[in-house]
Structures are given as C-alpha cells and as structure tokens.
N, CA and C atoms as an extended XYZ file, in Angstrom:
573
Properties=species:S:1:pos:R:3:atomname:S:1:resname:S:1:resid:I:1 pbc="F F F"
N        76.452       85.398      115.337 N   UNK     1
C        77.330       84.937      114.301 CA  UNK     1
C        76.863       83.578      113.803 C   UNK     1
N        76.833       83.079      112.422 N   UNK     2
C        76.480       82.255      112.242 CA  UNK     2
C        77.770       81.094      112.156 C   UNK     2
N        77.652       80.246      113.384 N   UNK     3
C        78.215       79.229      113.755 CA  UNK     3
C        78.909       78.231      112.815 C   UNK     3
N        77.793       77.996      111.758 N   UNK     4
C        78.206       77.342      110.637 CA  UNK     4
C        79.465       77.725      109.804 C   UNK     4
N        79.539       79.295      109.590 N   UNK     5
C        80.601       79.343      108.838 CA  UNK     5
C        81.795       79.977      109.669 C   UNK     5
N        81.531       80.143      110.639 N   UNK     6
C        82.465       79.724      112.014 CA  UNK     6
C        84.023       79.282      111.871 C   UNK     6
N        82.910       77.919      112.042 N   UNK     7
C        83.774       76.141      112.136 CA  UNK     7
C        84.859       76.466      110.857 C   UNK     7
N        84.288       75.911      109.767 N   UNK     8
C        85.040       76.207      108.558 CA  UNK     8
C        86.007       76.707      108.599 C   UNK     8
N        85.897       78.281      109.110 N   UNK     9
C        87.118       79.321      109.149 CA  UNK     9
C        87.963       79.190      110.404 C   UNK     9
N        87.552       78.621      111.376 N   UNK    10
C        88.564       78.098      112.684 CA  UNK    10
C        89.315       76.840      111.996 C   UNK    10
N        88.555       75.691      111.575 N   UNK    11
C        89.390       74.585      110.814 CA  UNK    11
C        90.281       74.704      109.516 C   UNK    11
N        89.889       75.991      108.970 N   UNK    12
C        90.844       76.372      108.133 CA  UNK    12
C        92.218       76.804      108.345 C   UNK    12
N        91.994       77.766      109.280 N   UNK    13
C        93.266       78.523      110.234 CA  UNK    13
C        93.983       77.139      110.743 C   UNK    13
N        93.434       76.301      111.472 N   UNK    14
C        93.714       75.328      112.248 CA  UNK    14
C        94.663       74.423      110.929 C   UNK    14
N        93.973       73.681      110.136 N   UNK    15
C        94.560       73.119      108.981 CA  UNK    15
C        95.505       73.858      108.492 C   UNK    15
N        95.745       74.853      108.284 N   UNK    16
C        96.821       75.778      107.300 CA  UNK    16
C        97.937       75.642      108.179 C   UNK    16
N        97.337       75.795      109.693 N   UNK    17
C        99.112       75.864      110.355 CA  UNK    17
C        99.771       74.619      110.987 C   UNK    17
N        98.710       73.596      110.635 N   UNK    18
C        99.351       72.211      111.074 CA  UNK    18
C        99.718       71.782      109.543 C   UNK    18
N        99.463       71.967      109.132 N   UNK    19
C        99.532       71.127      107.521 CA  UNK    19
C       100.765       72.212      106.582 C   UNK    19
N       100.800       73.440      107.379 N   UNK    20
C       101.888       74.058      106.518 CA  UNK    20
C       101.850       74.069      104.935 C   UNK    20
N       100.117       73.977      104.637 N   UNK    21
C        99.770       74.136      103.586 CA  UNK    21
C       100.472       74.182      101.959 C   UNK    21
N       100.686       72.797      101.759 N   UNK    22
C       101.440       71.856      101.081 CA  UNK    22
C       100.608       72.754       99.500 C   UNK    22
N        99.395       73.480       99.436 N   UNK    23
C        98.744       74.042       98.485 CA  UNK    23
C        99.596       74.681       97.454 C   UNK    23
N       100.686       74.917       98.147 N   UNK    24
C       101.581       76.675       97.616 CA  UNK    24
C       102.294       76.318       96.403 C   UNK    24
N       102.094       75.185       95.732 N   UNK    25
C       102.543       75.287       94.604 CA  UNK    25
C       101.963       75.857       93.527 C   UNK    25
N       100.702       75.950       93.475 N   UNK    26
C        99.935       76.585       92.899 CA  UNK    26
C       100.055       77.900       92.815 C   UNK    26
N       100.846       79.060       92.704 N   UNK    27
C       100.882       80.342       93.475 CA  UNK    27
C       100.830       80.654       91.616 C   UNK    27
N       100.972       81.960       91.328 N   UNK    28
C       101.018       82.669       89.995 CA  UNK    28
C       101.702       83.822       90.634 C   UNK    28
N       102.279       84.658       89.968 N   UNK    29
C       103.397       85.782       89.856 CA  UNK    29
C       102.354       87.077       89.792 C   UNK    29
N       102.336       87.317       88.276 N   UNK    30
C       101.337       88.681       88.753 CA  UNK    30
C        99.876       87.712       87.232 C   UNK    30
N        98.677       88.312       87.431 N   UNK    31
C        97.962       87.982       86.704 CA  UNK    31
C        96.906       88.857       86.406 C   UNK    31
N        95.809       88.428       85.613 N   UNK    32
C        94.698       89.916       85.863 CA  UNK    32
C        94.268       90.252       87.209 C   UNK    32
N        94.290       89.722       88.318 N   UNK    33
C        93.993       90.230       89.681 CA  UNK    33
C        94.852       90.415       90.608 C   UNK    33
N        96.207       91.056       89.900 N   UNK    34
C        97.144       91.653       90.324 CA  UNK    34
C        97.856       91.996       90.168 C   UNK    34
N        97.767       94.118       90.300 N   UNK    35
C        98.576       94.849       89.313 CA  UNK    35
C        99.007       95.584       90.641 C   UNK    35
N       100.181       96.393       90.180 N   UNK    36
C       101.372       97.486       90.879 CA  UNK    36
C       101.101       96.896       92.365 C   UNK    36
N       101.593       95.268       92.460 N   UNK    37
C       101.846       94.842       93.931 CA  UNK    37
C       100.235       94.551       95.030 C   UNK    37
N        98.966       94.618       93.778 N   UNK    38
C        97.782       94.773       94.521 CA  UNK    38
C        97.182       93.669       94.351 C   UNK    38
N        96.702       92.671       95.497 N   UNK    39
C        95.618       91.735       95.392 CA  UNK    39
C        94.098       92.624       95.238 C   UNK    39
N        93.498       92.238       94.078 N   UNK    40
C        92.132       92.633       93.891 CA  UNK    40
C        90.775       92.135       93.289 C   UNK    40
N        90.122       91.923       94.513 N   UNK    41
C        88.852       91.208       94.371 CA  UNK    41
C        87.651       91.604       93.634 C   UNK    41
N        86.254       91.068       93.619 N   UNK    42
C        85.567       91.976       93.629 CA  UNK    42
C        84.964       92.496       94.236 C   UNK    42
N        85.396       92.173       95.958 N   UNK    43
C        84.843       92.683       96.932 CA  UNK    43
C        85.918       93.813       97.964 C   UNK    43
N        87.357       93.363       97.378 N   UNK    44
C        88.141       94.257       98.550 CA  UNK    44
C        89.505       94.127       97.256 C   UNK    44
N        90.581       95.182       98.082 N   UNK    45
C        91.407       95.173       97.142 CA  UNK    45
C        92.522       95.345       98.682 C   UNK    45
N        93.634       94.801       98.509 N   UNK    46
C        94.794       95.228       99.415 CA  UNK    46
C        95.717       95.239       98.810 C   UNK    46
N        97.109       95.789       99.542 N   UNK    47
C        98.617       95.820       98.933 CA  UNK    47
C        99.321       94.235       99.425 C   UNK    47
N       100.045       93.947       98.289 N   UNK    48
C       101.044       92.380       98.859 CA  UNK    48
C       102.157       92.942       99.136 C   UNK    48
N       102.391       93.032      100.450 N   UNK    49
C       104.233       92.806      100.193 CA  UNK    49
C       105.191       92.652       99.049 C   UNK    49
N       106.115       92.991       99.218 N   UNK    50
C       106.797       92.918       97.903 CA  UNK    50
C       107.756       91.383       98.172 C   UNK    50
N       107.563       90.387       97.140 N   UNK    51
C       107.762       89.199       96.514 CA  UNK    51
C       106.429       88.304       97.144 C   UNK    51
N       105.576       88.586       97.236 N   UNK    52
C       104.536       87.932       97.780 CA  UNK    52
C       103.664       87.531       96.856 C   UNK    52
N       102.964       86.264       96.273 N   UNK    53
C       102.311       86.343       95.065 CA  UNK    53
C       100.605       85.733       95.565 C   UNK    53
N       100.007       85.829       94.899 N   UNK    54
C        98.631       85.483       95.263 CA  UNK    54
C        98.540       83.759       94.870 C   UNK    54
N        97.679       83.038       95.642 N   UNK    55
C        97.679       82.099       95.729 CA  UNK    55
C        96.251       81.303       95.274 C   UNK    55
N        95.981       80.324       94.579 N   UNK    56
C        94.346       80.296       94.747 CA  UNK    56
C        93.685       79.710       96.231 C   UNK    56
N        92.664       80.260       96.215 N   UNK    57
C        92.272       80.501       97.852 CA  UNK    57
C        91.378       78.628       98.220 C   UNK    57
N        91.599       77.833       99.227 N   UNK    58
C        90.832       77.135       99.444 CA  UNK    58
C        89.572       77.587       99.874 C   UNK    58
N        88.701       76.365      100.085 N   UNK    59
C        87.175       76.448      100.085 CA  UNK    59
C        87.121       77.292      101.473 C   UNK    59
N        85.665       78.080      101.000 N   UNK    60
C        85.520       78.680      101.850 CA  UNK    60
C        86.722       80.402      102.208 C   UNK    60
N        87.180       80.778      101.691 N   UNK    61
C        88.556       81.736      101.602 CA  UNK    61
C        88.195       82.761      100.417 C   UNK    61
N        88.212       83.979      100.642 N   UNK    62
C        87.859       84.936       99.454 CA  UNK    62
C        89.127       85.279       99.019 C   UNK    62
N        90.449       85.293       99.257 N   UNK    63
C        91.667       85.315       98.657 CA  UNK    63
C        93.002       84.391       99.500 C   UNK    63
N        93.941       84.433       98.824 N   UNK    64
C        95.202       84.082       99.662 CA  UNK    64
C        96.222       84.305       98.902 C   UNK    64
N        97.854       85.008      100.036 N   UNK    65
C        99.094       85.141       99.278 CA  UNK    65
C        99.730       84.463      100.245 C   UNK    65
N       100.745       84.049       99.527 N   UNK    66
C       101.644       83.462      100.078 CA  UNK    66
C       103.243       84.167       99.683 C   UNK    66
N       104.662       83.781      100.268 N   UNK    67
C       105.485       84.572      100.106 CA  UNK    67
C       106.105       82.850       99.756 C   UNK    67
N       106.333       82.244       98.478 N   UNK    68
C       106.541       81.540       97.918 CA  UNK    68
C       107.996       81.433       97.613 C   UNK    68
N       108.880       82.511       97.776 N   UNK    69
C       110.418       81.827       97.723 CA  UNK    69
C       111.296       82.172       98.892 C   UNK    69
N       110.242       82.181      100.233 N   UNK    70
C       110.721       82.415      101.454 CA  UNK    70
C       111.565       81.537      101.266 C   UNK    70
N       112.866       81.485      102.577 N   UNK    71
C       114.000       80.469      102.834 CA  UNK    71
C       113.537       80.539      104.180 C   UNK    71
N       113.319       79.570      104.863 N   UNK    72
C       113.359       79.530      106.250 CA  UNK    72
C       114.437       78.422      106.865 C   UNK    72
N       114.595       78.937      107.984 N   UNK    73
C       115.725       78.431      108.449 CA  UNK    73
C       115.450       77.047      109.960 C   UNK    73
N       114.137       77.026      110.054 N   UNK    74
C       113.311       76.002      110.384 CA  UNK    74
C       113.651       74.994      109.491 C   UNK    74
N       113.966       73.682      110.373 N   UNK    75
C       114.077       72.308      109.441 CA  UNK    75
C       112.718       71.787      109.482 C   UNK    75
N       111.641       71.804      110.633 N   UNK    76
C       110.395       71.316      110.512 CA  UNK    76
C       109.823       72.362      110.065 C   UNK    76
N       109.662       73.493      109.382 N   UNK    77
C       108.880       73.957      108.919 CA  UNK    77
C       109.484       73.866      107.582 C   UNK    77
N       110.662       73.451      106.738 N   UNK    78
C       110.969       73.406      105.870 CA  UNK    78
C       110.716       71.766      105.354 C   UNK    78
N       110.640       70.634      106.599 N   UNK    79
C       110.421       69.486      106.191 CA  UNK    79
C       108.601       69.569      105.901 C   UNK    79
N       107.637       70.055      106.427 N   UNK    80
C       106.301       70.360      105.989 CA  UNK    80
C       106.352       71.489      104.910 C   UNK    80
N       107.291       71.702      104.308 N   UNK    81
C       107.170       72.894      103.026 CA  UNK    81
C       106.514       74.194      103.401 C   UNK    81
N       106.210       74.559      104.643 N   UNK    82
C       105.790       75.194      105.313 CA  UNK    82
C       106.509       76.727      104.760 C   UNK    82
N       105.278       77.458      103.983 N   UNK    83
C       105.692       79.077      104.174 CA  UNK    83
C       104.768       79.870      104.250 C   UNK    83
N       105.324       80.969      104.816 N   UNK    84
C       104.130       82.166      105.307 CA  UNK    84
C       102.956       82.374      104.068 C   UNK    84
N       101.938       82.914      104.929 N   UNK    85
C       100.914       83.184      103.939 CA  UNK    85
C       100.183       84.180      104.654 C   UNK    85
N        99.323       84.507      104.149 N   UNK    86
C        98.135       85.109      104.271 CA  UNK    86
C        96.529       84.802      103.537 C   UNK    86
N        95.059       85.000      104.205 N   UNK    87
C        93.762       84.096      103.748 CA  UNK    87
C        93.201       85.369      104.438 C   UNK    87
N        92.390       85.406      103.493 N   UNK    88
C        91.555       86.411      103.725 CA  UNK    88
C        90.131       86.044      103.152 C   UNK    88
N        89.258       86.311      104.905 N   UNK    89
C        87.412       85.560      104.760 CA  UNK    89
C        86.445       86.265      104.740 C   UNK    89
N        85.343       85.761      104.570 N   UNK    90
C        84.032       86.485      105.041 CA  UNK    90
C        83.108       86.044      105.814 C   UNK    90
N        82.457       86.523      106.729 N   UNK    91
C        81.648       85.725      107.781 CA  UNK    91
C        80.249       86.768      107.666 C   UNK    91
N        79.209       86.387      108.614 N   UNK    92
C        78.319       87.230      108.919 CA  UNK    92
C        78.139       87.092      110.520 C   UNK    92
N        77.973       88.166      111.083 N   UNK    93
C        78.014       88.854      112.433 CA  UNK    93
C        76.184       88.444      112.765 C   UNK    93
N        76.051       87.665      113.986 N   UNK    94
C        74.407       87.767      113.993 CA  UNK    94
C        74.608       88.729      115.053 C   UNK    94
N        75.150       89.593      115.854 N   UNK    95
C        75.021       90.488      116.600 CA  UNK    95
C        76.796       91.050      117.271 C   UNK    95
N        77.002       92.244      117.554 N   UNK    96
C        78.666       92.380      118.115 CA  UNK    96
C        78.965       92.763      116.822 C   UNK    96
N        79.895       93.048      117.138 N   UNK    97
C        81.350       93.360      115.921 CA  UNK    97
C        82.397       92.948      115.872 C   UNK    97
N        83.435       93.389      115.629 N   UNK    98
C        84.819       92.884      115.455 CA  UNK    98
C        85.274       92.059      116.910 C   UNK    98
N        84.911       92.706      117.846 N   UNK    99
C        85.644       92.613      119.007 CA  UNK    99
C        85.104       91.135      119.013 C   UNK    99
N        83.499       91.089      119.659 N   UNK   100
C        83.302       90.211      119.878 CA  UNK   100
C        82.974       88.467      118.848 C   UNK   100
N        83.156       89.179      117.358 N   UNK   101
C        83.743       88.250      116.655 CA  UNK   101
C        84.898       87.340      117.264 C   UNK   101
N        86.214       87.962      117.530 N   UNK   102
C        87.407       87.457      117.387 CA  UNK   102
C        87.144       86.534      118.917 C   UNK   102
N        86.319       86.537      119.900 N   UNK   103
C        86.247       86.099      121.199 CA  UNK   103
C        85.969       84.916      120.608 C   UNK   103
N        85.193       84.697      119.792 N   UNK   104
C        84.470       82.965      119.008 CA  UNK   104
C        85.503       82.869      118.558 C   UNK   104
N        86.113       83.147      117.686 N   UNK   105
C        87.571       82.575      116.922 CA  UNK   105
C        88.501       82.233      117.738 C   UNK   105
N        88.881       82.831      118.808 N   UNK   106
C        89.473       82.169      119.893 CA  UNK   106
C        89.400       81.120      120.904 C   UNK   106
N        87.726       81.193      121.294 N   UNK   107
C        87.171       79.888      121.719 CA  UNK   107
C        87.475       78.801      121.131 C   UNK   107
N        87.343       78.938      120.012 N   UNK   108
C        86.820       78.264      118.959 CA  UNK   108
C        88.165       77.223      118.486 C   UNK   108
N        89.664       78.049      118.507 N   UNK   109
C        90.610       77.574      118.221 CA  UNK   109
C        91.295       76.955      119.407 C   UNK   109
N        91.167       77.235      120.982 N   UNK   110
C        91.515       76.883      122.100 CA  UNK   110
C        90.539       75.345      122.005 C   UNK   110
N        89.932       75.149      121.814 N   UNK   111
C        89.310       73.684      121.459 CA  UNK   111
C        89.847       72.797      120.322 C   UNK   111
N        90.599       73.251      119.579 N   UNK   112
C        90.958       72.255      118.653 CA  UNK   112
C        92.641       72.236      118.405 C   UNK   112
N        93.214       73.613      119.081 N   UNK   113
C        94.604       73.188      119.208 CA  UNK   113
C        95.167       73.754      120.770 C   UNK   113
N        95.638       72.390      120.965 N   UNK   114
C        96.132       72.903      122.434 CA  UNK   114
C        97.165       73.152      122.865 C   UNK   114
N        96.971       74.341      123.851 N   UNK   115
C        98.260       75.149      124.221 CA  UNK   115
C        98.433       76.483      123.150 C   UNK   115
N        97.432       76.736      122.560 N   UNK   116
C        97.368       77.918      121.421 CA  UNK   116
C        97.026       79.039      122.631 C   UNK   116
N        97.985       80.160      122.583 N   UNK   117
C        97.630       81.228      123.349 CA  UNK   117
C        97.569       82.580      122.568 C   UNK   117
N        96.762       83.597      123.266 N   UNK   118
C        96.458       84.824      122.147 CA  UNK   118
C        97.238       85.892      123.191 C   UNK   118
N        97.898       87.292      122.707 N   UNK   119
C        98.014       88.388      123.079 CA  UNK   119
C        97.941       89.068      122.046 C   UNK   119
N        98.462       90.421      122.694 N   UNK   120
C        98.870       91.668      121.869 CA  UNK   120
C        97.378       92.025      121.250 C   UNK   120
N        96.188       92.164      122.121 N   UNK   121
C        94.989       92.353      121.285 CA  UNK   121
C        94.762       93.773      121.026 C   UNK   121
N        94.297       94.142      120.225 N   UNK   122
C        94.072       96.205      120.007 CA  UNK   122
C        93.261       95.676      119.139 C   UNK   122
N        92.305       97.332      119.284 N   UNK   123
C        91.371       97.820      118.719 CA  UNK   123
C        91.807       98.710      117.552 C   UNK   123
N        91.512       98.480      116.287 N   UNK   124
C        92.361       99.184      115.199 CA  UNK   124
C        91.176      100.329      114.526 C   UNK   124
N        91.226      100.860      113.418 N   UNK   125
C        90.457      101.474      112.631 CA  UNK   125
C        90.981      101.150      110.714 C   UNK   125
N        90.710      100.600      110.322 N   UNK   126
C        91.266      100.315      108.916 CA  UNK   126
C        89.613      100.600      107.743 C   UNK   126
N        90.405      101.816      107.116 N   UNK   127
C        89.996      101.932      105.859 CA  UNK   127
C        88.308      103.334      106.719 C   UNK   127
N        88.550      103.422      107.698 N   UNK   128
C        87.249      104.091      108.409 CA  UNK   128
C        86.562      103.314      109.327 C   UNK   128
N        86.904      101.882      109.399 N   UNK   129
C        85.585      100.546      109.916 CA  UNK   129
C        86.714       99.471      110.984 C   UNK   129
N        85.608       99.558      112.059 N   UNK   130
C        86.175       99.018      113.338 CA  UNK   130
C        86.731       98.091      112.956 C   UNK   130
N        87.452       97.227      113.949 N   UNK   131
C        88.628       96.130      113.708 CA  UNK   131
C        89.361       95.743      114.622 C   UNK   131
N        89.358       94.684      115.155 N   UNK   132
C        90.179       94.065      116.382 CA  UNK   132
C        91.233       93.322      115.532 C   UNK   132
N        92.569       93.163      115.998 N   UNK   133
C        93.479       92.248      115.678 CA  UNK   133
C        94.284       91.699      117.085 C   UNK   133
N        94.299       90.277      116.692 N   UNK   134
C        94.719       89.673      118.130 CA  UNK   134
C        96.086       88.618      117.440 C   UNK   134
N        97.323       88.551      118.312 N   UNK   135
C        98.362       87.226      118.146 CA  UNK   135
C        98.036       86.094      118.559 C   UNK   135
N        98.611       85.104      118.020 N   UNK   136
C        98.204       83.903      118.365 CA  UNK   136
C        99.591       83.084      118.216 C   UNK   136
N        99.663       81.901      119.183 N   UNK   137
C       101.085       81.539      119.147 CA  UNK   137
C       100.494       80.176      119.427 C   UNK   137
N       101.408       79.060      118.522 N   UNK   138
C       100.938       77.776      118.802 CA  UNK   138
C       102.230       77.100      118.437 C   UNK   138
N       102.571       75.749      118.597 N   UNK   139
C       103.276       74.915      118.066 CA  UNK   139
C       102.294       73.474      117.478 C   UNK   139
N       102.848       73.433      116.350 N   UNK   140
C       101.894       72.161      115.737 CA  UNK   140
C       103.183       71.171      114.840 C   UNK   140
N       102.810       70.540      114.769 N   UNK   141
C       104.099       69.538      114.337 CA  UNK   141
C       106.058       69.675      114.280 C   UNK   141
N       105.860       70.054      115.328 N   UNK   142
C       107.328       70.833      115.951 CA  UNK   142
C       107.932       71.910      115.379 C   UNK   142
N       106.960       72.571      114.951 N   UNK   143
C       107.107       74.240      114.443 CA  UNK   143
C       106.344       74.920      115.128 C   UNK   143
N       106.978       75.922      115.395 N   UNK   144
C       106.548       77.114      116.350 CA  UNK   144
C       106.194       78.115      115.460 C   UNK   144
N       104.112       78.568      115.456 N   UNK   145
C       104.091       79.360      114.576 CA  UNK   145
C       103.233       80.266      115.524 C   UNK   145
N       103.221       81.640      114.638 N   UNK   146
C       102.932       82.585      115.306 CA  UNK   146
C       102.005       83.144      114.496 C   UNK   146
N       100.643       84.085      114.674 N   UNK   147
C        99.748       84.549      113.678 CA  UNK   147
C        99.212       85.614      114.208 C   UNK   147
N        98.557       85.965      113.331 N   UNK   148
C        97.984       87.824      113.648 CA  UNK   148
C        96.730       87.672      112.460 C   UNK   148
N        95.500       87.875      113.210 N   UNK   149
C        93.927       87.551      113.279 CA  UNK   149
C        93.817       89.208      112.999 C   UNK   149
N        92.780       89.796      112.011 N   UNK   150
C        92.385       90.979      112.173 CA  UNK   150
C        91.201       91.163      111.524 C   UNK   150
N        90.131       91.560      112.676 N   UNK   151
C        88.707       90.963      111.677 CA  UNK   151
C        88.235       92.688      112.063 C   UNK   151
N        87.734       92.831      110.642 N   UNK   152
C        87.407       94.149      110.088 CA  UNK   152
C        85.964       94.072      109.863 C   UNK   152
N        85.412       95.174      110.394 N   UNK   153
C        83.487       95.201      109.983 CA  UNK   153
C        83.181       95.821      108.396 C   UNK   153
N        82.497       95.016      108.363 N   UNK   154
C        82.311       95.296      106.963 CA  UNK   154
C        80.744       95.666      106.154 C   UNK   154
N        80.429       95.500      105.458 N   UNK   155
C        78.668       96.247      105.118 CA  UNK   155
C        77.608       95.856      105.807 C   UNK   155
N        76.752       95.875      106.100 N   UNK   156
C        76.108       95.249      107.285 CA  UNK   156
C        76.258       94.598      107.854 C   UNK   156
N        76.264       92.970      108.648 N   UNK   157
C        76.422       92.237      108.810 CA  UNK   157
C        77.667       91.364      108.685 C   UNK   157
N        78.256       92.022      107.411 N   UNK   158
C        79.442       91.034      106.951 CA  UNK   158
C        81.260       91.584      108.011 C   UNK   158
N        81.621       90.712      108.193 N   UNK   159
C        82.995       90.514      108.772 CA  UNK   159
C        83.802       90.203      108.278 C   UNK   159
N        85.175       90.960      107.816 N   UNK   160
C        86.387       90.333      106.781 CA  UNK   160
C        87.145       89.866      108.012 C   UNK   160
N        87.855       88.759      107.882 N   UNK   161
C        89.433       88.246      108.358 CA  UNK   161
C        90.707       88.156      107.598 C   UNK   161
N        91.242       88.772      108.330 N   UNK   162
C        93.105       88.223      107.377 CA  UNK   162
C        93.326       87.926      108.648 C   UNK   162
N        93.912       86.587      107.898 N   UNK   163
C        94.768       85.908      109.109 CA  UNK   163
C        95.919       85.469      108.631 C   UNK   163
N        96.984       85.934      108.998 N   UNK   164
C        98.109       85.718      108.670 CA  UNK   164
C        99.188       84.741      109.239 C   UNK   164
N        99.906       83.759      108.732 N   UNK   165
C       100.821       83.295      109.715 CA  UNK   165
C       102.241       82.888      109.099 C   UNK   165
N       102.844       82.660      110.089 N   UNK   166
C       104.316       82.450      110.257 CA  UNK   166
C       104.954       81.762      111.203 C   UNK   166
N       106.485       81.358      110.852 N   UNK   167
C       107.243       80.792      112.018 CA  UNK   167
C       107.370       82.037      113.003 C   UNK   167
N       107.301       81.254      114.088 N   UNK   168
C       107.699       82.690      115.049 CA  UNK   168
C       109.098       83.026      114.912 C   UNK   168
N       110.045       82.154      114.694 N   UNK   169
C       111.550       83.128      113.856 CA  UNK   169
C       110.963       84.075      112.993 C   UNK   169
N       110.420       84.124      112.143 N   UNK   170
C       109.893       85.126      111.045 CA  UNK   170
C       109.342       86.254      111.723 C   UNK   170
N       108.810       86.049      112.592 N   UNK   171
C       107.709       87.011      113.210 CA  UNK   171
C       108.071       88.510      113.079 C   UNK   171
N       109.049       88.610      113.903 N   UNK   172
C       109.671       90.097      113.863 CA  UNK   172
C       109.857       90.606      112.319 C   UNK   172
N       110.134       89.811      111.548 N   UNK   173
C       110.363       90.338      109.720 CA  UNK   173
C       109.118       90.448      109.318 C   UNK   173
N       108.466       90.033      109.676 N   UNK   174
C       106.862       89.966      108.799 CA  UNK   174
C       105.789       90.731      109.981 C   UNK   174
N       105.842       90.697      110.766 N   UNK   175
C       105.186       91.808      111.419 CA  UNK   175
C       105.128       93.332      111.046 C   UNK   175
N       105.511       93.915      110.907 N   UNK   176
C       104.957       95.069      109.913 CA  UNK   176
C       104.469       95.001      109.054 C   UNK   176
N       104.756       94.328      108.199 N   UNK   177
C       104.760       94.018      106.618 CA  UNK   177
C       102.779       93.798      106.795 C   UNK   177
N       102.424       92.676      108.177 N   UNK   178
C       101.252       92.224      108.024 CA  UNK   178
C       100.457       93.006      108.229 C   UNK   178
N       100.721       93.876      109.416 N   UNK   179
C        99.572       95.228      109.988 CA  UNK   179
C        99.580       95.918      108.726 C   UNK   179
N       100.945       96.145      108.181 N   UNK   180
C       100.806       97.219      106.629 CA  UNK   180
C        99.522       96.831      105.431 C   UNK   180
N        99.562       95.369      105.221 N   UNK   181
C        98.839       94.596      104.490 CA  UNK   181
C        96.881       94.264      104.981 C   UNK   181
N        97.282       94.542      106.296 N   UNK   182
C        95.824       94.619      106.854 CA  UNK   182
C        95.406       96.398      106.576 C   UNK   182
N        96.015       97.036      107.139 N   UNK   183
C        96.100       98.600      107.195 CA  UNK   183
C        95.700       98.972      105.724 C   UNK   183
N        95.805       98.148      104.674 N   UNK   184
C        95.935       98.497      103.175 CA  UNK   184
C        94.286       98.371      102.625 C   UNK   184
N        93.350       97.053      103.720 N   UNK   185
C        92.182       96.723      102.972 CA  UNK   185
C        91.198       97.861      103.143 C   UNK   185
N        90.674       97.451      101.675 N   UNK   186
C        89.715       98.462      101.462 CA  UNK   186
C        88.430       97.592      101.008 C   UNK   186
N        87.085       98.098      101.485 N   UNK   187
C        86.221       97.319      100.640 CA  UNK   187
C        85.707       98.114       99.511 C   UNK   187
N        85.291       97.107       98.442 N   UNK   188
C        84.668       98.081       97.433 CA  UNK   188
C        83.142       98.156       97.874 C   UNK   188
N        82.310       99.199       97.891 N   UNK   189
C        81.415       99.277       98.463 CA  UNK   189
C        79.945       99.077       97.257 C   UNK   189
N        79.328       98.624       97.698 N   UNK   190
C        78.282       97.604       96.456 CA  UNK   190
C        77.219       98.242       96.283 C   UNK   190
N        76.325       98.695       94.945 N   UNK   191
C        75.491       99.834       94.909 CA  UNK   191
C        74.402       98.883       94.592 C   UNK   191
C-alpha cells in the first residue's frame, strides 16, 4: 500500500471526527451529480439516504454527504456543529486486499487517537468485489463517536473507502441506512 496516501486518509478520518467538520455549510440539495437520491461520480455512483445531501469533498476525498438538518441531541456535538457524514476515497493496494488494507487503517488510527477501539469486523461482497467493513468507536472532544470503515477492491490495484461517522446516540438510526449506502456502490468500470 502506498503509505503516502495512507496518512492523508487516516488524518482525514481523524480530523473529520475531532473537528466535527465545521465544512458542512457548504452542502447543495440536489445538483447535476445528483439525481433520484444518487451521488454520482465519474468513477462510482451510490444511493444517499433520504435527506442526505452531497457535500464538496476535502482534499484528497473523491466524494462526501452529509445529513445536514440532522438535530442531535448531543450538546458537544451540537456545540462543534458536529453532523453525520459520509467520505468516500481512493487508495492503491501495493499487495493484500480489503482485509489487509483496513489492518493499516487501524494501525494507523490507534496512533493518532487514543483509546479508539474497532469491532464488529466482516467480510462483505458489494457490487461482486471483496470488502471488509470494520466499527470504530472513539471519543474526541467530549463526543462519543462511532464509525463504520468499508474498504471495497476495486480495478486493479485501486481500493475505495466509505467511512462513515456518527454520534454513537445516532448509531442504531444510521446503521442500516450506512451498510445500505455502502451495499449501493458501484464502480463504473473504465474502457
């Protein structure tokens, strides 16, 4: 795996859930890259949840939605403006697949936030192409958030992530919704 773009995508995850990603004002409703409820790239297309709007993606990020008129009932996640989202990446695999992708992403995040623990790991199949998705539970500025990692193999070499997160109050409401939204990607395949 190339290390370099690694980092980036661990400090991204890492930044989004300490920072409660103050970005989300920026969000748009529906636009040309998103029709009948569909985020669509020119590399993958998935379903949004319904009131979920697409977001513009920071550096390094091939998309992002966010659910922009959440109410949460968290005062520190409401004092960091803090609402669920979803970021979806691309990496390249120098050897392994999904599985052993997500083992670096975990290393990787156990070094920079502490006390971050992972369960609930499975081996999925989405769209035909292997796929590990793992939980992740952390507290970062006295919000308790909870996330779901699902890195999908993709055309040679390449590795998609959605990583999704939330308050862990939310968890149980948005847990389906996220496997549904992972379960949904498709890549467009490049001739």
């Amino acid at each position: 795996m190339d290390i370099k773009k690694i980092i980036p995508i661990v400090l991204l995850f890492a930044v989004l859930a300490i920072a409660g990603f103050y970005y989300f004002g920026k969000t748009s409703k529906v636009n040309d890259q998103l029709s009948q409820n569909k985020l669509v790239t020119d590399d993958f297309e998935l379903i949004l949840p319904h009131g979920w709007t697409k977001s513009d993606p920071a550096a390094g990020v091939s998309a992002m939605a966010v659910n922009a008129d959440e109410k949460l009932d968290d005062p520190a996640a409401r004092q960091i403006n803090f609402k669920s989202y979803f970021a979806v990446s691309r990496d390249t695999l120098q050897d392994g697949g999904p599985i052993e992708y997500m083992k670096v992403i975990e290393d990787s995040l156990r070094q920079i936030i502490p006390g971050i623990s992972f369960s609930e790991e499975r081996d999925m199949e989405i769209s035909g192409r292997n796929a590990r998705a793992v939980k992740a539970e952390m507290n970062q500025k006295g919000v308790d958030f909870n996330a779901l990692m699902v890195s999908i193999k993709g055309e040679g070499n390449d590795v998609w992530t959605i990583s999704f997160s939330t308050t862990k109050n939310k968890w149980e409401e948005y847990k389906e919704s996220f496997f549904s939204v992972a379960n949904s990607f498709k890549l467009k395949i490049k001739e």
